[in-house]
Structure formats: C-alpha cells, structure tokens
Amino acid sequence: MLSHVTTPQDLDDRFRETLAALPAAVRRRDPADPVSDDAPLTGAQVLDLFDAQVTSRQLDLAGRWLRGFGEGFYTIGSAGHEGNAAVAAALRPTDPALLHYRSGAFYCVRAAQAAADSAATVGSAATADPKPSGSVPSGSVPSGSVPSGSVPSGSVLTGSVLSGSVPADFERSESRPTDREATDPEATDPESTGREATERDPAGSASAVGGFAAYEDAARDVLRGMVASSQEPIAGGRHKVFGRADLAIVPTTSTIASHLPRAVGMGLAVERLRRLDSVGRRTGAGVRVGGGAGPASVPWPPDAIVVCSFGDASVNHATATAAFNTAGWYDHAGLRIPVLFVCEDNGLGISVRSPEGWVEATLRAKPGIRYFSADGADPVQTYAVAAEAAAWVRRNRRPAVLHLRTVRLMGHAGADAESAYRSTAELAEELDRDPVAATARLLVDAGVATGEELLARYDETGWQVRRLAEEVLGEPKLGSAADVVSALAPRRPVRVARAVADAAARASGPGAGARVEAFGGKPPELAGPMSLAQSINAALADGMLDHPQMAIFGEDVAAKGGVYGVTKGLRDRFGAARVFDTLLDETSVLGLGLGAGLAGMLPVPEIQYLAYLHNAEDQLRGEAATMQFFSRGAFRNPMVVRVAGLAYQEGFGGHFHNDNSVAVLRDVPGLVVAVPARPDDAAPMLRTCLASAAVDGSVCVFVEPIALYHTRDLYAEGDGEWLAAYPEPGAWVSGHVPIGRARVYRVGSADDLTIITFGNGVRMSLRAAAVLAEEGVGIRVVDLRWLAPLPVADIIRESSATGRVLVVDETRRSGGVGEGVIAALVDAGYVGAARRVAGVDSFVPLGPAARHVLVSAEAITDGARTLLAR
C-alpha cells in the first residue's frame, strides 16, 4: 500500500531530480572536518541536520497522505522552513522554546539533543564523580565551540546531537561562565573541554544511533498529533502542537503571535528568578512549575534564554507589536529580558503577501531589540548567525530578533490552492530554494556524501515515517467528554483548603514576627473595621508574605498604590522587584503574568478597569486557560488577575470606568471568576484564589466592585455595617471560602422569597430585603460570590427552600450572569416562580443618566413584590 504514496508528487519529484543531478565531488571529505573552510559545522553535523530536515519533510508528506483518507486532521506543515533545524542546534536543549507551527525540523533536533544529553548524563553518572552542587544540567555546558574567528564569540554547539569529532582548533567561547564553570575549575580548562566533547560525542551523536533513529521519537510525537491520538505526549489528542516538558518546549496553539507576550513574560521572570537569593527559592510556598511537585523551583538553568518563533505575517498583529514594544520598553528602562524572537519569513500570510522589505524594516526598527538575519536555505549561515544571536542574548540578557528568510512549499495547508494567488514561475522559484535540497547540495559539494546516498537516506526515512504513521493510526482517540476536559482545570478543594490552613499556621507561628514587622507593628486584625479596599490590601500583603515568588504588577500599582489605593504601601513593604509598575498595555500586563507563572512565579497582575480587559481578553482565553488543557498539566500558568470593575460610579467615568460586562469571562472554560462584595469575603476569597493558583495552577480573575471599595454603610449613613474586621490567622481556616460556594443572608423568616445576586447587587438586595421585612416578608439573599464556576448546588437549595426566585443581575439582560442562574434552575428541574431584574442592554452613560440603565434597590423591591403577588 505504501509504495504508491507520492503525494504531493511535485515536491517529491523535484527533490529526487535535484539529488540525481548533483555531480559527485572530486574527493570525499572526512565527516569530522568542517564542511567548508572556516565553517562552524563539520560534515557529520550537517548530515545530522539533513536527517532532521528530511524527517520533518517526510512528516509533512505523511500528513497529506493521512488526510487523503480521512485519518489525519492537521496539514499545516514545515516544508520550506526546515532551516530552523540549525536554529535549534545553536540553542541549548534547556532553553525554553515557544514554537511556531512550522517548526518540525526544530522539534526533531531538540528531541534528539535532549535524548543525547540524557544518554550522556546517564553514561557519565555511571563512571564519573558526582558534579558539584550548583552545576547546570548536562547540555547547558557547551561540548565545544566554533573555530576562532568563524562565528562571533558566545556561540556554542550543544548536546552532542550534531555528530562528528570537534576539530582540534575549536576553542571555547568567550561567553559568560556557566554555573558549572564557576564551581568546577576543570570546566574552564581547554584540554578538559576537548575531553568532554570527545567522550560525549560518540555516545550522544545522531549518527552514532543511525540517521533516522535519532529522530524517531520526535516523528512519532508529531504523527500522533496529526491523527489526534490520546497517546500524543503533550496535548493527548486535543490538538496538534509542538510541545514536551522534557524538551523545554512550551505548547502554543497560536497562529497569530499571541504567544509572544508570554515569551516576554517568561524572559522577565527567568531573569528575576535568576537574581533571587537561594533562601527565597528554598522557602517558596508550594508554587509548582512544569510537571513537578513540591516547593517552588525554577524549571530552567539560570542562564537560560527564551526562544519564540513566529511567521512574518504575525509581525503585524497587535500581540506581536505589544510584545516587541514591552521587550524594548523594559530594555530601555534597564531591565533585562533574555528573549530571542525568531521570525520565519516566507513572505506570505496564507495568501496575503508581506510587502517587499516590510518585515526587515519593521524588525530593524524595534527599539531595544538587536537584529540578526540569515538565509534559512543556508544551514551553515543559519547556524552561525543563530549561535551568534543566542550567545548575545545569553551574555547580555537582552532581547534580540533573528530574521530567518524561508520559503513556503505545499501551500498554507491541505486544500490551499496556491495557483489562485501565485504564478507558476514564482512556485518554481520557491522550489529552487528548497532548504532540504540546499543542505543536500552542500553535503555533495563538500564531498561528505553523494546524491545517491542522500536519496537513500531520504527514502529510508520516508519508509520509517510511513511505518510509524500506520502504527499510530491504531492508537486510541479521546473517548468521552470527560476525557477531553480532564486536563482543563483541575480542582482539588481539599488541597486548597489545606494550603490555606498551612498559610494560617505559618502566619501565626514561624512567620508571626515577620508578619508583624511587615505591617509596621500593627497587624490588620488589630486595625479595626475595614473597607473592601483595605481588606484586599491586607490580604495581598499576607499573600506576599506567604508566597515568596508572588509579584504584584500593573499600571500605577507601585508608587501610586493603584488609582483607588488598593495596593498602597505594598511596594514599600516588599520592594520594587515584587511590586512594580508596567507600561500601559493590558495585553503585555497579562502576557507578563502568563510567562511569570510558567517560569515559577505566582503573578498577581492588575487590570485597571474591567473595560480595558477586553483589549486583551485573548491572553486569558487563548493563552492562559488553554495551557493545562493542551499540555495535560505538564505546563501551568498560575495567575490571579485583579480587575477593578462593575458600575455605580456616578461621580466618575462613563462606560470605560463603569463597565458591567463579564460575559466574555464566564465563557472561558476553566477560568475562575470571583466577585467579592463584602470586606469579610474579599480576604478569604483572595486567599483561596492564591492557594488555588499555587496548588492547581488555576487562572483566577478577581473582579473588585469599584463602587464598594470605600463603602462604609449599609442601611443608613454612619451605620458602618458594610465594614468588617480582618480575621486573624487563627480564624482563616474556619472562614475559608471554597471556590463555587455562595453566601446566604437570612432576613426575617427567610421563607418567602430568595434573591440571588452578586457584587453591588448584594448591598442593594439587603437594603430591599430590609424594606420588605417591615412588610412581613421573609427573604434570603444569596451572594453568588463566584461567577465561574457558579455555586449551582447553593442556587438550587436556596431557591427550592422558598419556591420564589428573584435574580438580581447588575450586568446586562443579554449575556448577563442572570441567564446562567436561570439556566441552572431549569436544568435542575426547578418548578417554582422566577423573575429577573437586570441591567438594560446598554453601555453605562455618564452621571445620573446611568440610573436609567442600571439596577436599583427600588427596582429590586418592586420586582420582589410582583413575584410575591403571583
């Protein structure tokens, strides 16, 4: 059956014709020698790159074959972009990578690097003395560097994946010493470096295990993704992505660069964590990263750099612009962000051309970002420039971009008919720039191999890839909705409650002295009744004390303490490294949080107003909420996003400062949405969110009603009944508020009517309930507290108790929270009476006009009377 697989015929035929036409070199070259004069790669190393490129190419062909009979579900391939194999070779296997969807060759090289590095580590462990504490993982130390003068200082060959002996004249790079060099004098000895390269290379090289064998595991990974196999190693059949925790490849599903802000956040966090003292790391309070467990840890070596690839069309996207601007902004401010952006430029965004010279001009113009460029069809140049760029970023801890010129072969994806927008001559020219053929031409011209030999490798890889494709076809798919959502957002309420209890024990025990000192000698429980804003402030401070890697950041949160004073004094207590202002861009604020969480921090970003969140919502939907889903929990981005929101600020704003729309948040699977109304709920709910983020990797949005920040009174002016005392640590356990549990207020007999509400509606409903109580009506007011997940059990129980339900929803009638409450009642078979009082489907106008479209206590009272009259 497989002998007839030749699709797409033209690319395969052209490659065969090219190799058949290559004249043999006059003399054969020793593969251990540089492939050309002054080249940074040996012939054997280029042969390894060729094998990786061919594996990627055959995977693309297999994807089209699988799609041809309905067994493959993803055909965006890497054909034409195989030059990124040399980029992977220039990096260390411990450098975290967020990869563009045309990164098949990069993935193959990284997988082989990691396997060779692991084999070398196992081998050395059996024969060598233990490495000194503080040494970085094997593979973070270069096994040799390039000939003096051929590639700028700092570039390295990593992992021994690229096979062949290191030439005798290779010298160690001039880059900043690694941790191993700092602790092991022998590591800086050129002779010992040469020994390490010689000893590790035969055991770890791709050639030593035989051509395709080095890339077989990577090929199987990719094929499993194509057929949606539940055994695919990262997403488990949920999507075809490039990702594996052991390869330091973070899965991204982005096609439009929405992962770039996360990369900037990762770079910032990697550098911040690198600077933390060892005590801070050792005493981390349970912030888990990657797939590990236990105390906080940094998942990558201290001198790691972040690599992030994307396409040329994505340069124009708002998220890319935000990421570049943020990286440059921080660089200009003197903060280090070690990120290498890799723009793979094939000149097209599906069918839309990038104007000639636009991408280069755009990338060169980015302030604070160093520009490098290379031709992806030239593996030697690509490796040399990528090594130079990576070394520059690693040494200087600053951002750079590598502009890699590529071509796109076989169209954008499956049914894309390129003839509709590209001429025959242009397509032929692209085929002439095939990077795999270019690598083959280099090998033949250098005398490393003949065209016939390379074609044999190509065919053998093709057979092996088709064999694997047939194997994975029989693997199981996800079999149920439960299977699909199992990795979405784990909830372990018992562990979260235990984390809160542990925090309480630390605050009242070994951390009591530091806590008193942090609060200036007067802990908040002794400060008397507090407002909502004051309670949140105190809870944030307690969170900072308990989570050493927690950071608070956003617009105006540091020196000013937030526009409403909620973060006032926190920078003075915990320092500018943990409480800091960001630039004015919500996408970047959330991107910093995403990257920081992935790198091992516990980020608490603030979005200044709810309306501004909509500018950047995809960072929550497409990036934050999908991370555990598409990695089966191998990667997480724990985060608690504080958002000042909702309406009722008559003295300030209009709709941007009085936004009452949360529908976009409630629609995101797995997202936790909390809305505290009372001071005595705010602190425990915030503690729960922090604990859930730390324990389960949850992404929580903490919506704080602006109009209630400084509210003091409930029924009458001066009564102070909206204030509440801050609980001492000994009361944190009894006052714990689990995610998805409501709070119930009983007024009078509480037998006649149930009001279900949240946020500002709680205060208004309690006022309405007091009026109705004077008329002999017993009310129970249910504060949802959590808008996602809704406290469905509490809703059903409290509604059934009276048989009459009034839903008070300060958001809009269409798409508002009330729709979800009513739906929950219907789904549960509730048969009593129900009615809604909700905001009008309108933006909130300025001043007193807002009263015409927002819910009022009077409207609640009238709605209740109408319901009671039925």
PDB file of N, CA and C in Angstrom, residues 449-498:
ATOM      1  N   ALA A 449      28.933  13.314   1.126  1.00  0.00           N
ATOM      2  CA  ALA A 449      28.050  12.247   0.662  1.00  0.00           C
ATOM      3  C   ALA A 449      27.765  12.464  -0.808  1.00  0.00           C
ATOM      4  N   THR A 450      27.222  11.448  -1.448  1.00  0.00           N
ATOM      5  CA  THR A 450      26.779  11.568  -2.837  1.00  0.00           C
ATOM      6  C   THR A 450      25.278  11.778  -2.861  1.00  0.00           C
ATOM      7  N   GLY A 451      24.789  12.257  -3.998  1.00  0.00           N
ATOM      8  CA  GLY A 451      23.351  12.422  -4.138  1.00  0.00           C
ATOM      9  C   GLY A 451      22.616  11.110  -3.960  1.00  0.00           C
ATOM     10  N   GLU A 452      23.198  10.051  -4.450  1.00  0.00           N
ATOM     11  CA  GLU A 452      22.567   8.734  -4.328  1.00  0.00           C
ATOM     12  C   GLU A 452      22.460   8.318  -2.865  1.00  0.00           C
ATOM     13  N   GLU A 453      23.514   8.581  -2.104  1.00  0.00           N
ATOM     14  CA  GLU A 453      23.498   8.227  -0.683  1.00  0.00           C
ATOM     15  C   GLU A 453      22.442   9.037   0.078  1.00  0.00           C
ATOM     16  N   LEU A 454      22.352  10.314  -0.249  1.00  0.00           N
ATOM     17  CA  LEU A 454      21.372  11.146   0.442  1.00  0.00           C
ATOM     18  C   LEU A 454      19.951  10.760   0.060  1.00  0.00           C
ATOM     19  N   LEU A 455      19.748  10.391  -1.200  1.00  0.00           N
ATOM     20  CA  LEU A 455      18.421   9.953  -1.612  1.00  0.00           C
ATOM     21  C   LEU A 455      18.036   8.663  -0.899  1.00  0.00           C
ATOM     22  N   ALA A 456      19.031   7.799  -0.683  1.00  0.00           N
ATOM     23  CA  ALA A 456      18.753   6.569   0.064  1.00  0.00           C
ATOM     24  C   ALA A 456      18.319   6.898   1.493  1.00  0.00           C
ATOM     25  N   ARG A 457      18.970   7.882   2.110  1.00  0.00           N
ATOM     26  CA  ARG A 457      18.568   8.301   3.460  1.00  0.00           C
ATOM     27  C   ARG A 457      17.154   8.885   3.433  1.00  0.00           C
ATOM     28  N   TYR A 458      16.878   9.677   2.409  1.00  0.00           N
ATOM     29  CA  TYR A 458      15.553  10.276   2.249  1.00  0.00           C
ATOM     30  C   TYR A 458      14.482   9.196   2.146  1.00  0.00           C
ATOM     31  N   ASP A 459      14.717   8.196   1.302  1.00  0.00           N
ATOM     32  CA  ASP A 459      13.731   7.134   1.119  1.00  0.00           C
ATOM     33  C   ASP A 459      13.583   6.279   2.374  1.00  0.00           C
ATOM     34  N   GLU A 460      14.702   5.982   3.008  1.00  0.00           N
ATOM     35  CA  GLU A 460      14.620   5.181   4.234  1.00  0.00           C
ATOM     36  C   GLU A 460      13.816   5.916   5.309  1.00  0.00           C
ATOM     37  N   THR A 461      14.076   7.208   5.440  1.00  0.00           N
ATOM     38  CA  THR A 461      13.293   7.997   6.407  1.00  0.00           C
ATOM     39  C   THR A 461      11.824   7.990   6.032  1.00  0.00           C
ATOM     40  N   GLY A 462      11.534   8.113   4.740  1.00  0.00           N
ATOM     41  CA  GLY A 462      10.144   8.078   4.293  1.00  0.00           C
ATOM     42  C   GLY A 462       9.455   6.789   4.669  1.00  0.00           C
ATOM     43  N   TRP A 463      10.119   5.673   4.451  1.00  0.00           N
ATOM     44  CA  TRP A 463       9.529   4.385   4.818  1.00  0.00           C
ATOM     45  C   TRP A 463       9.306   4.300   6.324  1.00  0.00           C
ATOM     46  N   GLN A 464      10.275   4.765   7.080  1.00  0.00           N
ATOM     47  CA  GLN A 464      10.149   4.692   8.533  1.00  0.00           C
ATOM     48  C   GLN A 464       9.010   5.584   9.039  1.00  0.00           C
ATOM     49  N   VAL A 465       8.888   6.770   8.457  1.00  0.00           N
ATOM     50  CA  VAL A 465       7.804   7.665   8.866  1.00  0.00           C
ATOM     51  C   VAL A 465       6.452   7.057   8.523  1.00  0.00           C
ATOM     52  N   ARG A 466       6.333   6.450   7.313  1.00  0.00           N
ATOM     53  CA  ARG A 466       5.056   5.823   6.954  1.00  0.00           C
ATOM     54  C   ARG A 466       4.754   4.637   7.860  1.00  0.00           C
ATOM     55  N   ARG A 467       5.818   3.918   8.238  1.00  0.00           N
ATOM     56  CA  ARG A 467       5.613   2.806   9.181  1.00  0.00           C
ATOM     57  C   ARG A 467       5.038   3.319  10.497  1.00  0.00           C
ATOM     58  N   LEU A 468       5.640   4.398  11.018  1.00  0.00           N
ATOM     59  CA  LEU A 468       5.134   4.976  12.263  1.00  0.00           C
ATOM     60  C   LEU A 468       3.709   5.488  12.093  1.00  0.00           C
ATOM     61  N   ALA A 469       3.433   6.074  10.930  1.00  0.00           N
ATOM     62  CA  ALA A 469       2.085   6.584  10.683  1.00  0.00           C
ATOM     63  C   ALA A 469       1.062   5.467  10.760  1.00  0.00           C
ATOM     64  N   GLU A 470       1.387   4.325  10.180  1.00  0.00           N
ATOM     65  CA  GLU A 470       0.458   3.200  10.251  1.00  0.00           C
ATOM     66  C   GLU A 470       0.307   2.692  11.679  1.00  0.00           C
ATOM     67  N   GLU A 471       1.380   2.759  12.439  1.00  0.00           N
ATOM     68  CA  GLU A 471       1.303   2.315  13.837  1.00  0.00           C
ATOM     69  C   GLU A 471       0.377   3.206  14.657  1.00  0.00           C
ATOM     70  N   VAL A 472       0.541   4.521  14.504  1.00  0.00           N
ATOM     71  CA  VAL A 472      -0.243   5.421  15.356  1.00  0.00           C
ATOM     72  C   VAL A 472      -1.709   5.482  14.935  1.00  0.00           C
ATOM     73  N   LEU A 473      -2.013   5.065  13.710  1.00  0.00           N
ATOM     74  CA  LEU A 473      -3.410   5.057  13.274  1.00  0.00           C
ATOM     75  C   LEU A 473      -4.281   4.200  14.178  1.00  0.00           C
ATOM     76  N   GLY A 474      -3.695   3.160  14.736  1.00  0.00           N
ATOM     77  CA  GLY A 474      -4.477   2.257  15.573  1.00  0.00           C
ATOM     78  C   GLY A 474      -4.568   2.678  17.026  1.00  0.00           C
ATOM     79  N   GLU A 475      -3.912   3.767  17.384  1.00  0.00           N
ATOM     80  CA  GLU A 475      -3.938   4.187  18.781  1.00  0.00           C
ATOM     81  C   GLU A 475      -5.279   4.817  19.138  1.00  0.00           C
ATOM     82  N   PRO A 476      -5.669   4.710  20.395  1.00  0.00           N
ATOM     83  CA  PRO A 476      -6.991   5.232  20.789  1.00  0.00           C
ATOM     84  C   PRO A 476      -7.072   6.744  20.710  1.00  0.00           C
ATOM     85  N   LYS A 477      -8.285   7.217  20.452  1.00  0.00           N
ATOM     86  CA  LYS A 477      -8.589   8.643  20.497  1.00  0.00           C
ATOM     87  C   LYS A 477      -9.252   8.955  21.837  1.00  0.00           C
ATOM     88  N   LEU A 478      -9.403  10.225  22.144  1.00  0.00           N
ATOM     89  CA  LEU A 478     -10.152  10.611  23.333  1.00  0.00           C
ATOM     90  C   LEU A 478     -11.573  10.085  23.193  1.00  0.00           C
ATOM     91  N   GLY A 479     -12.046   9.401  24.231  1.00  0.00           N
ATOM     92  CA  GLY A 479     -13.273   8.641  24.084  1.00  0.00           C
ATOM     93  C   GLY A 479     -14.525   9.248  24.674  1.00  0.00           C
ATOM     94  N   SER A 480     -14.414  10.347  25.408  1.00  0.00           N
ATOM     95  CA  SER A 480     -15.595  10.918  26.050  1.00  0.00           C
ATOM     96  C   SER A 480     -15.343  12.378  26.376  1.00  0.00           C
ATOM     97  N   ALA A 481     -16.421  13.079  26.692  1.00  0.00           N
ATOM     98  CA  ALA A 481     -16.276  14.475  27.114  1.00  0.00           C
ATOM     99  C   ALA A 481     -15.424  14.567  28.370  1.00  0.00           C
ATOM    100  N   ALA A 482     -15.577  13.589  29.262  1.00  0.00           N
ATOM    101  CA  ALA A 482     -14.778  13.584  30.491  1.00  0.00           C
ATOM    102  C   ALA A 482     -13.295  13.477  30.171  1.00  0.00           C
ATOM    103  N   ASP A 483     -12.957  12.666  29.163  1.00  0.00           N
ATOM    104  CA  ASP A 483     -11.555  12.553  28.760  1.00  0.00           C
ATOM    105  C   ASP A 483     -11.036  13.885  28.238  1.00  0.00           C
ATOM    106  N   VAL A 484     -11.857  14.542  27.447  1.00  0.00           N
ATOM    107  CA  VAL A 484     -11.432  15.804  26.830  1.00  0.00           C
ATOM    108  C   VAL A 484     -11.145  16.863  27.891  1.00  0.00           C
ATOM    109  N   VAL A 485     -12.040  17.013  28.853  1.00  0.00           N
ATOM    110  CA  VAL A 485     -11.921  18.116  29.816  1.00  0.00           C
ATOM    111  C   VAL A 485     -11.109  17.757  31.051  1.00  0.00           C
ATOM    112  N   SER A 486     -10.614  16.534  31.122  1.00  0.00           N
ATOM    113  CA  SER A 486      -9.924  16.101  32.347  1.00  0.00           C
ATOM    114  C   SER A 486      -8.725  16.971  32.681  1.00  0.00           C
ATOM    115  N   ALA A 487      -8.061  17.490  31.659  1.00  0.00           N
ATOM    116  CA  ALA A 487      -6.861  18.305  31.899  1.00  0.00           C
ATOM    117  C   ALA A 487      -7.142  19.789  31.899  1.00  0.00           C
ATOM    118  N   LEU A 488      -8.404  20.172  31.771  1.00  0.00           N
ATOM    119  CA  LEU A 488      -8.717  21.579  31.568  1.00  0.00           C
ATOM    120  C   LEU A 488      -8.344  22.452  32.750  1.00  0.00           C
ATOM    121  N   ALA A 489      -8.917  22.160  33.893  1.00  0.00           N
ATOM    122  CA  ALA A 489      -8.678  22.991  35.075  1.00  0.00           C
ATOM    123  C   ALA A 489      -8.933  22.136  36.306  1.00  0.00           C
ATOM    124  N   PRO A 490      -7.929  21.423  36.764  1.00  0.00           N
ATOM    125  CA  PRO A 490      -8.134  20.539  37.928  1.00  0.00           C
ATOM    126  C   PRO A 490      -8.572  21.326  39.148  1.00  0.00           C
ATOM    127  N   ARG A 491      -9.481  20.750  39.901  1.00  0.00           N
ATOM    128  CA  ARG A 491      -9.958  21.370  41.129  1.00  0.00           C
ATOM    129  C   ARG A 491      -9.732  20.376  42.271  1.00  0.00           C
ATOM    130  N   ARG A 492      -8.927  20.776  43.225  1.00  0.00           N
ATOM    131  CA  ARG A 492      -8.654  19.927  44.396  1.00  0.00           C
ATOM    132  C   ARG A 492      -8.940  20.747  45.646  1.00  0.00           C
ATOM    133  N   PRO A 493     -10.220  20.897  45.968  1.00  0.00           N
ATOM    134  CA  PRO A 493     -10.599  21.801  47.064  1.00  0.00           C
ATOM    135  C   PRO A 493     -10.015  21.417  48.418  1.00  0.00           C
ATOM    136  N   VAL A 494      -9.814  20.131  48.644  1.00  0.00           N
ATOM    137  CA  VAL A 494      -9.245  19.714  49.932  1.00  0.00           C
ATOM    138  C   VAL A 494      -7.803  20.208  50.038  1.00  0.00           C
ATOM    139  N   ARG A 495      -7.050  20.077  48.977  1.00  0.00           N
ATOM    140  CA  ARG A 495      -5.661  20.546  48.987  1.00  0.00           C
ATOM    141  C   ARG A 495      -5.598  22.063  49.092  1.00  0.00           C
ATOM    142  N   VAL A 496      -6.540  22.749  48.425  1.00  0.00           N
ATOM    143  CA  VAL A 496      -6.570  24.204  48.525  1.00  0.00           C
ATOM    144  C   VAL A 496      -6.862  24.626  49.961  1.00  0.00           C
ATOM    145  N   ALA A 497      -7.842  23.963  50.582  1.00  0.00           N
ATOM    146  CA  ALA A 497      -8.161  24.270  51.980  1.00  0.00           C
ATOM    147  C   ALA A 497      -6.964  23.993  52.888  1.00  0.00           C
ATOM    148  N   ARG A 498      -6.243  22.917  52.584  1.00  0.00           N
ATOM    149  CA  ARG A 498      -5.061  22.606  53.388  1.00  0.00           C
ATOM    150  C   ARG A 498      -3.982  23.669  53.196  1.00  0.00           C
TER     151      ARG A 498
END
